[in-house]
Short mmCIF file of C-alpha atoms and ligand atoms in Angstrom, two decimals:
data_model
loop_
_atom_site.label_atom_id
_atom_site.label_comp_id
_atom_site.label_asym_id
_atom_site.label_seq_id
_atom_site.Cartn_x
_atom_site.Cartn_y
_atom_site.Cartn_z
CA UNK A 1 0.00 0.00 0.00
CA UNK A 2 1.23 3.37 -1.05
CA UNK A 3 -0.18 6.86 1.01
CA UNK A 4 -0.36 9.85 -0.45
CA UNK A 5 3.77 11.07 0.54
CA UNK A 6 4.98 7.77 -1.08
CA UNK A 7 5.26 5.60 1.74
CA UNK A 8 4.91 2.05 0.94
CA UNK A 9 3.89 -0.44 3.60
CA UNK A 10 3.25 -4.45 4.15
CA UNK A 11 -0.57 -4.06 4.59
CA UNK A 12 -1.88 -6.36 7.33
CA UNK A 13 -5.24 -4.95 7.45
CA UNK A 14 -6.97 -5.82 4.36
CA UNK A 15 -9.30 -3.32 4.23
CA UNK A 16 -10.39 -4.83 7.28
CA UNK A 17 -10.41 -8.14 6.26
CA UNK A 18 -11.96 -8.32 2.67
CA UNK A 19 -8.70 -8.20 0.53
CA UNK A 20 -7.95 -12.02 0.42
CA UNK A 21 -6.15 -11.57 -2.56
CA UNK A 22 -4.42 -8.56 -2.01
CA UNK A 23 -4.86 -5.49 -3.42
CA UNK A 24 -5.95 -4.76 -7.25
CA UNK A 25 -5.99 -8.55 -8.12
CA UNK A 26 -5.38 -8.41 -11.77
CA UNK A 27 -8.42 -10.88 -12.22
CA UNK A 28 -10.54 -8.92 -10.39
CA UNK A 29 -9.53 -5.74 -11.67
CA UNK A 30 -10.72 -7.64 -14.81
CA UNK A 31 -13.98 -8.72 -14.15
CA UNK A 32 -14.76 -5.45 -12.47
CA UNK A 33 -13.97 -3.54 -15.60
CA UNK A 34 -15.79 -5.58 -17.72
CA UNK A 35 -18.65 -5.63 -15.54
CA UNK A 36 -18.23 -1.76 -15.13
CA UNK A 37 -18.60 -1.58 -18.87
CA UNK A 38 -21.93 -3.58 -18.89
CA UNK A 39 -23.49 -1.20 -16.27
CA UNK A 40 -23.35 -0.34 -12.96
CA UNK A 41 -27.17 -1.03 -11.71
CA UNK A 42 -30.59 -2.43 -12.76
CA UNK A 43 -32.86 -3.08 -10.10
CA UNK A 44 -33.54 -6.24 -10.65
CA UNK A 45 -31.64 -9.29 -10.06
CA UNK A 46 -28.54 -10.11 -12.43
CA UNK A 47 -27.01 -13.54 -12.86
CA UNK A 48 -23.73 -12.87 -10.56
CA UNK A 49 -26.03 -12.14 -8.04
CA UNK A 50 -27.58 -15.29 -8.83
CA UNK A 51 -24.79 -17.28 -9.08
CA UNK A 52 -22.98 -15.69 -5.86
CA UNK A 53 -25.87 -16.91 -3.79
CA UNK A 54 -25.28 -20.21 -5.17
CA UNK A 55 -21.71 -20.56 -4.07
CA UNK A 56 -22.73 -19.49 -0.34
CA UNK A 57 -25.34 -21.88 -0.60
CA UNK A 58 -22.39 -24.34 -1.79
CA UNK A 59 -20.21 -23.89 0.75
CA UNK A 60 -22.09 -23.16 3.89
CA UNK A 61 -25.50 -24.98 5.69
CA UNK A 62 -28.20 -22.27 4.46
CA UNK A 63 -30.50 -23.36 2.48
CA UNK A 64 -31.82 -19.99 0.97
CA UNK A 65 -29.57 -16.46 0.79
CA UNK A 66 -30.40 -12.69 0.63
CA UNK A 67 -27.96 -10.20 -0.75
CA UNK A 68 -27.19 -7.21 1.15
CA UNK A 69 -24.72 -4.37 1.07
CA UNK A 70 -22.58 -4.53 4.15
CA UNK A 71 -22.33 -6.73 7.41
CA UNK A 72 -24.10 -4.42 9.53
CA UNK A 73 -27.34 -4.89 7.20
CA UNK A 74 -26.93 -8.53 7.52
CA UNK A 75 -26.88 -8.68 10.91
CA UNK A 76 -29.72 -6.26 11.46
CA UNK A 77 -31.90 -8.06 9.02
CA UNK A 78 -30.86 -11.54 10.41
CA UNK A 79 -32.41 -10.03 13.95
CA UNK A 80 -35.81 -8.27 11.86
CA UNK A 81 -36.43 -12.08 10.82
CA UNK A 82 -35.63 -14.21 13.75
CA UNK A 83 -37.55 -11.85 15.81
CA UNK A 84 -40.63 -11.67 13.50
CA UNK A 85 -40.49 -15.72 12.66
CA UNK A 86 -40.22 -16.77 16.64
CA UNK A 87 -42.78 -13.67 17.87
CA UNK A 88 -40.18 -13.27 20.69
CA UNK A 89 -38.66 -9.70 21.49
CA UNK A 90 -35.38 -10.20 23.26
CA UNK A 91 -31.82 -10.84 21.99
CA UNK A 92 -28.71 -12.45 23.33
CA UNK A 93 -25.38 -10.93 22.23
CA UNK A 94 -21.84 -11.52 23.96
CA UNK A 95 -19.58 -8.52 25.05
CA UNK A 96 -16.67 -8.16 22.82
CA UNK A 97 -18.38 -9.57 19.66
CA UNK A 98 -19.27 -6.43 16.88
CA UNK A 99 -22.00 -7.29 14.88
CA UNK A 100 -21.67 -3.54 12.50
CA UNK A 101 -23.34 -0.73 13.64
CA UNK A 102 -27.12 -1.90 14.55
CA UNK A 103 -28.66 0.25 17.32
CA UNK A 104 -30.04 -3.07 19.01
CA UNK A 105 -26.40 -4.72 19.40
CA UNK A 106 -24.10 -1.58 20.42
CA UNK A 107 -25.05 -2.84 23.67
CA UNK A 108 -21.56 -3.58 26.44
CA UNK A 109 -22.02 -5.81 29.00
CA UNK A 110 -22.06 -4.41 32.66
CA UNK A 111 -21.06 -6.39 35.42
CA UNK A 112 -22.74 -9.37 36.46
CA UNK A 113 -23.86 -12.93 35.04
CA UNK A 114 -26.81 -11.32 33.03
CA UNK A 115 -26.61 -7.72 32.14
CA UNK A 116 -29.59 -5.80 30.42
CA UNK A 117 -28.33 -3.66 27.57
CA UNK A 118 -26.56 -0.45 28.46
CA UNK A 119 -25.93 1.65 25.12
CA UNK A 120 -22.64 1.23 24.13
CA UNK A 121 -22.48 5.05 22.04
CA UNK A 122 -23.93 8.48 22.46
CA UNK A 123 -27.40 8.46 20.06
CA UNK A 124 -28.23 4.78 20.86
CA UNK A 125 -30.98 5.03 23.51
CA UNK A 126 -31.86 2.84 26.10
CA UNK A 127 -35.28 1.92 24.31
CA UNK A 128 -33.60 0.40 21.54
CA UNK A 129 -31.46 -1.47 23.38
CA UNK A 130 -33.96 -2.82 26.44
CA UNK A 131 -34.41 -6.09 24.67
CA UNK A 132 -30.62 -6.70 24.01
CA UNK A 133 -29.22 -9.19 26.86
CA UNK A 134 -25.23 -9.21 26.87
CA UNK A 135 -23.20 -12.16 28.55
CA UNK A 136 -19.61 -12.83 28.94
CA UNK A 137 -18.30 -14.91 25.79
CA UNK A 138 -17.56 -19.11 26.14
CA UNK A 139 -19.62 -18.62 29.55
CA UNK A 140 -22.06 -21.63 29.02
CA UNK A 141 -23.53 -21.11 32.86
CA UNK A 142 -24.50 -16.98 31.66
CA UNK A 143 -26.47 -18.72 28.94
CA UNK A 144 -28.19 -21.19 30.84
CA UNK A 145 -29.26 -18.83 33.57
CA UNK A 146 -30.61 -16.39 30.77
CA UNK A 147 -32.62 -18.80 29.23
CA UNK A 148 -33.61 -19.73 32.81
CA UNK A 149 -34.88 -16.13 33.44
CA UNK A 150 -36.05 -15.20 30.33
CA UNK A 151 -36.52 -18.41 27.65
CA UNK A 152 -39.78 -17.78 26.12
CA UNK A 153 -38.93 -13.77 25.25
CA UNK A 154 -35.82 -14.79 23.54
CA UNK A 155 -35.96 -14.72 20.00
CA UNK A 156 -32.02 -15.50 19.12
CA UNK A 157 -28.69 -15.63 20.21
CA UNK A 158 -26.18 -14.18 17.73
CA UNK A 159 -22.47 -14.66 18.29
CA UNK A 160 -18.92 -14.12 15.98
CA UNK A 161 -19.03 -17.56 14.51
CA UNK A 162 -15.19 -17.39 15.87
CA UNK A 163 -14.96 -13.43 17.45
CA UNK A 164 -12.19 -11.29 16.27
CA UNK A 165 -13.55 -8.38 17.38
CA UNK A 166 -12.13 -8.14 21.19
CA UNK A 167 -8.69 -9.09 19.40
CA UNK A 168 -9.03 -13.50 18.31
CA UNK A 169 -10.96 -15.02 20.78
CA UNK A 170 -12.19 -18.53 19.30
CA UNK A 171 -14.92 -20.85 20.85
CA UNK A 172 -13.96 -22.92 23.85
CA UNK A 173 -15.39 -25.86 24.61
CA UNK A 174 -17.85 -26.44 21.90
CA UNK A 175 -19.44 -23.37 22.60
CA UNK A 176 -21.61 -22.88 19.42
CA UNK A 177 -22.41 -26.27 19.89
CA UNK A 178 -23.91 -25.23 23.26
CA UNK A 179 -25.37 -22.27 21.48
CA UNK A 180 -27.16 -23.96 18.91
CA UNK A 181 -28.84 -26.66 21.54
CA UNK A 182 -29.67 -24.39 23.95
CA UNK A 183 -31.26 -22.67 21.37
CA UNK A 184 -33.46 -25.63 20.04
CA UNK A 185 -34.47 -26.55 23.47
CA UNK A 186 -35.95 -23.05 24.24
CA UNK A 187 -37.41 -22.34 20.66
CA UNK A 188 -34.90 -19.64 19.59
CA UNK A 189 -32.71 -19.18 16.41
CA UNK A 190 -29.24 -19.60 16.60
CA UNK A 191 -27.68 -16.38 14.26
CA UNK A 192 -24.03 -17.57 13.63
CA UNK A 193 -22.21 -14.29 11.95
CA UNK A 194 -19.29 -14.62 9.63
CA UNK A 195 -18.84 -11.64 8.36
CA UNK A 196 -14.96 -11.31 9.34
CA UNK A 197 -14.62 -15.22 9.59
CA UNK A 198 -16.58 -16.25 6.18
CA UNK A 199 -14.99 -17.37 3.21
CA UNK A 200 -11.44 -16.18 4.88
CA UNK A 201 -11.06 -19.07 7.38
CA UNK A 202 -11.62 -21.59 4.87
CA UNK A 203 -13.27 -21.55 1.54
CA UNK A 204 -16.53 -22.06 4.59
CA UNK A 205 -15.54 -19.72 6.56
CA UNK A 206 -15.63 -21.08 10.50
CA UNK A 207 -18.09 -23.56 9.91
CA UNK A 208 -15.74 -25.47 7.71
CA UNK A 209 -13.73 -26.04 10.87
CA UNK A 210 -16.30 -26.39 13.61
CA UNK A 211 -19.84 -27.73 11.95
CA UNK A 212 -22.23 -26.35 13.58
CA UNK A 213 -25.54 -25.78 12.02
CA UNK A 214 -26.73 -22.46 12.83
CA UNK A 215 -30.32 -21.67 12.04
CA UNK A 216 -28.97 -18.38 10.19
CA UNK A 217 -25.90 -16.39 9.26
CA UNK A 218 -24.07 -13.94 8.16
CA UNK A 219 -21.82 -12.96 5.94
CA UNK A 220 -19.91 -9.81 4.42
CA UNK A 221 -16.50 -8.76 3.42
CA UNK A 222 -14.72 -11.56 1.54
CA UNK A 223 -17.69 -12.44 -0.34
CA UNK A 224 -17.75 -8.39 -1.40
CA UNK A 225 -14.11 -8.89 -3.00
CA UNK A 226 -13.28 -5.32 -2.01
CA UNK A 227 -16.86 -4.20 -2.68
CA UNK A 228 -20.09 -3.63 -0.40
CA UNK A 229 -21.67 -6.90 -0.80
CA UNK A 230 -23.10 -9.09 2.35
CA UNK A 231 -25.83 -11.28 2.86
CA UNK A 232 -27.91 -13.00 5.36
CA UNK A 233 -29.43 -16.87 4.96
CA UNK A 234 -30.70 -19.71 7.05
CA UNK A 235 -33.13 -22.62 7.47
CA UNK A 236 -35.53 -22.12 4.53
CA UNK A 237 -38.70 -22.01 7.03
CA UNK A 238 -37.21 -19.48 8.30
CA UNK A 239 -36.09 -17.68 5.01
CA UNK A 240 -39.78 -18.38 4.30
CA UNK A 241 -40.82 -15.16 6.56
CA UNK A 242 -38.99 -12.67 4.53
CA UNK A 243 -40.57 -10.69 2.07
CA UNK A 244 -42.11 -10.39 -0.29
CA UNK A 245 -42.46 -14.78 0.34
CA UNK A 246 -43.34 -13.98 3.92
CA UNK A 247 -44.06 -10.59 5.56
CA UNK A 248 -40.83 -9.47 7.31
CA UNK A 249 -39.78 -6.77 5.28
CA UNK A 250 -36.29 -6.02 3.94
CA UNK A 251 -35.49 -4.25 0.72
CA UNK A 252 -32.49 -2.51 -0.66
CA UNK A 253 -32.03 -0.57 -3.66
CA UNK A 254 -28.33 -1.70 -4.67
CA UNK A 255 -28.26 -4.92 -2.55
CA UNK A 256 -26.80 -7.84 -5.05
CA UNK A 257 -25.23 -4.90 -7.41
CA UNK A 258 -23.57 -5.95 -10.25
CA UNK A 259 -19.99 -4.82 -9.57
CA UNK A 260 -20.17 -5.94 -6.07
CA UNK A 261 -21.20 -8.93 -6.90
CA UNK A 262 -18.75 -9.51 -9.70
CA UNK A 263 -15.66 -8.80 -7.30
CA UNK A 264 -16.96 -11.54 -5.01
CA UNK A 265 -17.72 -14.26 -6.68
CA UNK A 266 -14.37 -13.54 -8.99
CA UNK A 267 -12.26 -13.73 -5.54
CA UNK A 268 -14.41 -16.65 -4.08
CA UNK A 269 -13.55 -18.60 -7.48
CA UNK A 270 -9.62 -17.26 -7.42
CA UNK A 271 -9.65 -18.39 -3.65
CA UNK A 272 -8.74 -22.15 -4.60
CA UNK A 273 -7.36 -24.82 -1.36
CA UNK A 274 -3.64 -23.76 -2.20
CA UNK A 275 -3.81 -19.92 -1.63
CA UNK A 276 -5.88 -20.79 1.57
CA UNK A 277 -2.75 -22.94 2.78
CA UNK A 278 -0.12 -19.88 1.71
CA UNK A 279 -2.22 -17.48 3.41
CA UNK A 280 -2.32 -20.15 6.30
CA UNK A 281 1.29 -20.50 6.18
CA UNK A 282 2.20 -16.92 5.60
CA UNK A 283 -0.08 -16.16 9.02
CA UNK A 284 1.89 -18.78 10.93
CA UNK A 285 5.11 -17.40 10.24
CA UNK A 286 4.03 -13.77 10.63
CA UNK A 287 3.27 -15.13 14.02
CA UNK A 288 6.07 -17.32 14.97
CA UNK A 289 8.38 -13.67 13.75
CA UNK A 290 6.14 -11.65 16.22
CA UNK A 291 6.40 -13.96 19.07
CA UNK A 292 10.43 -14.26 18.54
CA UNK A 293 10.86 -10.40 18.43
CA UNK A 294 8.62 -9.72 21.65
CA UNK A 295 10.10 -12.69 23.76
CA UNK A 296 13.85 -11.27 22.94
CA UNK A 297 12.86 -8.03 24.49
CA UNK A 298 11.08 -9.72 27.31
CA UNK A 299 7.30 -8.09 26.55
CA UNK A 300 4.74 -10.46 27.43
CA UNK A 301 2.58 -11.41 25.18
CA UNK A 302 -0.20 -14.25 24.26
CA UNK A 303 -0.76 -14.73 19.90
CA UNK A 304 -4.82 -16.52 19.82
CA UNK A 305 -5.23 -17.75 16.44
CA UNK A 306 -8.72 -18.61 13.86
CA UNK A 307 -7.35 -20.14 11.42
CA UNK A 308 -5.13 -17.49 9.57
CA UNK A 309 -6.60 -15.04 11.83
CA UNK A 310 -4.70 -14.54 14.61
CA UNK A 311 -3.85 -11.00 17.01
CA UNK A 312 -1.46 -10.43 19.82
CA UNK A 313 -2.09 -9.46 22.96
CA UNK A 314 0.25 -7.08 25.15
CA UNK A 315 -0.29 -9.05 28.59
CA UNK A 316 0.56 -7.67 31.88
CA UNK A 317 2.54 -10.86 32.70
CA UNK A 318 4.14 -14.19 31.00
CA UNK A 319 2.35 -15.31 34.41
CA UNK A 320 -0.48 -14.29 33.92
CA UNK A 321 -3.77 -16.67 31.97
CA UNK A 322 -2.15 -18.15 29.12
CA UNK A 323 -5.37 -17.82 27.26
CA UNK A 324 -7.73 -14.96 26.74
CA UNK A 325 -11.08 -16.33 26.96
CA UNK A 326 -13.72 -13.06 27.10
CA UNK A 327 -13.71 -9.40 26.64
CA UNK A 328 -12.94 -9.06 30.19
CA UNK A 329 -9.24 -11.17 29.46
CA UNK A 330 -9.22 -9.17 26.51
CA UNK A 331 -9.23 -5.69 28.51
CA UNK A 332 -6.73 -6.75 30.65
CA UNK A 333 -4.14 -6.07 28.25
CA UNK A 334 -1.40 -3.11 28.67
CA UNK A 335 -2.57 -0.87 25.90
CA UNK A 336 -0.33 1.64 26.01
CA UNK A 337 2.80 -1.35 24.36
CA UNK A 338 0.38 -2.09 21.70
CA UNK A 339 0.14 1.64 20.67
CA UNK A 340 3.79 1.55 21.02
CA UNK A 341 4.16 -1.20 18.60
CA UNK A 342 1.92 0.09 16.18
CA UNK A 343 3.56 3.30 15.72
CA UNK A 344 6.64 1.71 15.47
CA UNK A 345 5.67 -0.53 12.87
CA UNK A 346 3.65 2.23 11.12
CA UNK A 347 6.91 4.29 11.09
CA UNK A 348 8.73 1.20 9.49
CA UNK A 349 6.40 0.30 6.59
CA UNK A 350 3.80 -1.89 8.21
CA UNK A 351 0.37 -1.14 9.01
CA UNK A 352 -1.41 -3.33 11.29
CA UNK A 353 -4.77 -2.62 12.11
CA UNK A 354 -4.74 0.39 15.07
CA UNK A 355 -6.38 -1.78 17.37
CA UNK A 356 -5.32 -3.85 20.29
CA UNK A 357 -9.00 -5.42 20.04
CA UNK A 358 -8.82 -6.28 16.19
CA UNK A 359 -7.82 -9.66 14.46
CA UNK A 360 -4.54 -9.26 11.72
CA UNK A 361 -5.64 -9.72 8.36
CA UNK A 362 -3.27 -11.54 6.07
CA UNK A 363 -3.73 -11.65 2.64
CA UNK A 364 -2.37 -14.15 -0.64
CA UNK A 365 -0.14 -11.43 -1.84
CA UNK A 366 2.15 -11.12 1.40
CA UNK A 367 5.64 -12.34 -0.12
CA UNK A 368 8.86 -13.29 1.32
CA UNK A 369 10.14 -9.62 0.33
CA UNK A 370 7.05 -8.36 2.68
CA UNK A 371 7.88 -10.95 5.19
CA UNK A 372 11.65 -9.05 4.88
CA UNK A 373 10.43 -5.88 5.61
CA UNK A 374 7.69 -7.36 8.58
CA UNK A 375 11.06 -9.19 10.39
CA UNK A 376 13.29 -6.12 10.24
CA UNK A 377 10.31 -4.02 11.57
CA UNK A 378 9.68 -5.85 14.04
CA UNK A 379 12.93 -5.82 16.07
CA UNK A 380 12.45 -1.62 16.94
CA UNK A 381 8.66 -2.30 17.42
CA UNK A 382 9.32 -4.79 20.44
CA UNK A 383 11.82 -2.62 21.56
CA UNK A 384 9.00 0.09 21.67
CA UNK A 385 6.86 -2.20 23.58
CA UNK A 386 9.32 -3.24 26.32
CA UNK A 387 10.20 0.57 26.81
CA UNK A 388 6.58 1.07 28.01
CA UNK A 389 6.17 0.88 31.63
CA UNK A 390 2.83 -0.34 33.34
C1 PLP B 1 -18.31 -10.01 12.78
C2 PLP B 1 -18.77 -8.76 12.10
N1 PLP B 1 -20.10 -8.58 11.87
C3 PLP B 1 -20.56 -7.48 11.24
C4 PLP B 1 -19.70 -6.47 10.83
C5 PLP B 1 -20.24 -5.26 10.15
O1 PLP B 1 -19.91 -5.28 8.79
P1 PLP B 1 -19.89 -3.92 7.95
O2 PLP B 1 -18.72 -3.11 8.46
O3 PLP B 1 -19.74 -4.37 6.54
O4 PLP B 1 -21.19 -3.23 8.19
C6 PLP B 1 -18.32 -6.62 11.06
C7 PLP B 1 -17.39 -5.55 10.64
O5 PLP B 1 -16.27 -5.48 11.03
C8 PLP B 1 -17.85 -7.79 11.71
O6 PLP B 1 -16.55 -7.97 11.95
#
């Protein structure tokens, strides 16, 4: 990636995950054009819509799929319809999973087993967020007592398929397995969201590695190739509900556009087994350099992986958990060495994401001559971190 002085930098953001390919994939460049070149937008559906929604179906458990424009409508729609198919108000979210900007879910948790929404941002009000219950994350006894307390007003439970939004914080113990019972035995949807984990993970996103059949899901930036594309599917009984088939409305006037569409299902076809293993590699070694750098200066540090998505987290202690389990592990980190690091790998040609709570996002084009440059900045970024006192 080039800024606007001339800079170049090893880009381990991805445009926040989407780039799988790397930047300006000549094949996708391609496609785009010539889609470009057909027209940009018709308002009606257009066969790489079509055929898009095929390949999720493909690869994933839903039976039917809706084409959106960006995670945040997925997720929101995903709630409109499991709240209008079960009848039920109330929502289960876990702290530290993002689902996009929906009123309803910028809900933190408070203290406490079971905490009743408390808006998360100025503008969200409390209204909007009343029927949103948040629990700690992998906390199987926060779910049961929920569903104790309030079972037959809960309508789903949505969850980060595999969260990377508190930093990587993956499932323990079968916990969407959990989910997806517990749901079924209290008459509530299980909404599994792979928006950052879909299609990047594997060529299934998280469900390729862990099974589970949620009753609907998510999905958004890899499947967008660089463009706003997402979608939302599910059982089709469910699905069923949505208009104009069923009377849960949703509408959008460039959902499933042509371009979009076009750059997705160009880098879901380019995204073959062998540049999922590089980019599986490439991750492993990124992380194997960052753990060698940090332990010669002595800065503590725990690396939780999702497949290729991994992030590192600036611990107090190499005493301290060896795993980070919730948000609340994930806040225990000492921020100010990861905004030490970042600068100093900014200032050396690599841009992470600016986040200690954000997963690293590696992508098929990073080469051994970007490896180079990652190693050698990575020696004066520890030492930033280890110059940081608590
Ligand atoms: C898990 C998850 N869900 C939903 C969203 C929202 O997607 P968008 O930014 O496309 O609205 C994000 C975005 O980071 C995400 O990571």
């Amino acid at each position: 990636m080039t800024d606007v002085d001339g800079n170049r930098y090893v880009d381990l953001v991805s445009s926040w995950g989407p780039l799988l390919l790397g930047h300006a994939h000549p094949e996708v460049i391609a496609a785009v054009q010539a889609a470009v070149a057909r027209g940009t937008s018709y308002g009606t559906p257009t066969e790489t819509e079509v055929l898009l929604g095929e390949e999720i179906v493909a690869r994933t458990p839903v039976d039917k799929v809706r084409l959106v424009s960006s995670g945040t409508e997925a997720t929101m729609s995903a709630l409109r319809l499991a709240r209008g198919f079960t009848g039920r108000a109330k929502i289960i979210k876990f702290a530290g999973c993002y689902h996009g900007h929906v009123d309803a879910l910028l809900a933190q948790a408070g203290s406490g087993v079971i905490t009743l929404g408390i808006p998360g941002t100025p503008g969200v009000t409390e209204a909007t967020t009343a029927d949103t219950i948040v629990l700690p994350y992998n906390d199987q006894a926060a779910v049961t007592a929920a569903f104790a307390e309030y079972g037959d007003q809960i309508a789903a439970v949505i969850t980060e398929a595999s969260p990377g939004n508190m930093g990587v914080v993956p499932p323990r113990d079968n916990f969407n397995a959990f989910l997806a019972q517990t749901c079924r035995d209290n008459g509530a949807l299980f909404i599994s969201d792979e928006v950052m984990t879909g299609f990047r993970i594997t060529r299934s996103g998280w469900y390729g590695v862990d099974g589970v059949q949620p009753d609907l899901m998510t999905f958004g930036k890899v499947m967008g190739g660089g463009f706003p594309a997402a979608a939302f599917g599910g059982r089709a009984d469910v699905m069923a509900h949505l208009a104009p088939e069923g009377s849960v409305y949703q509408a959008g006037t460039l959902s499933g556009n042509p371009i979009a569409t076009t750059a997705g299902l160009t880098t879901l076809r380019l995204a073959t087994d062998e540049v999922y293993a590089k980019i599986d590699e490439t991750s492993l070694t990124i992380q194997r350099l960052v753990s060698t750098a940090l332990d010669k200066e002595g800065v503590p540090h725990v690396i939780q992986a999702a497949g290729n998505l991994f992030s590192v987290f600036f611990v107090e202690s190499s005493e301290g958990p060896a795993e980070i389990r919730d948000f609340t592990g994930a806040n225990a980190q000492v921020l100010p060495r990861f905004t030490a690091f970042f600068h100093a790998m900014l200032d050396a040609g690599v841009y992470l994401p600016p986040s200690a709570f954000e997963a690293w996002f590696v992508s098929a084009a990073i080469d051994d001559d970007a490896l180079a440059a990652l190693e050698s900045a990575l020696a004066p970024a520890a030492r930033a971190a280890a110059a940081v006192q608590d």
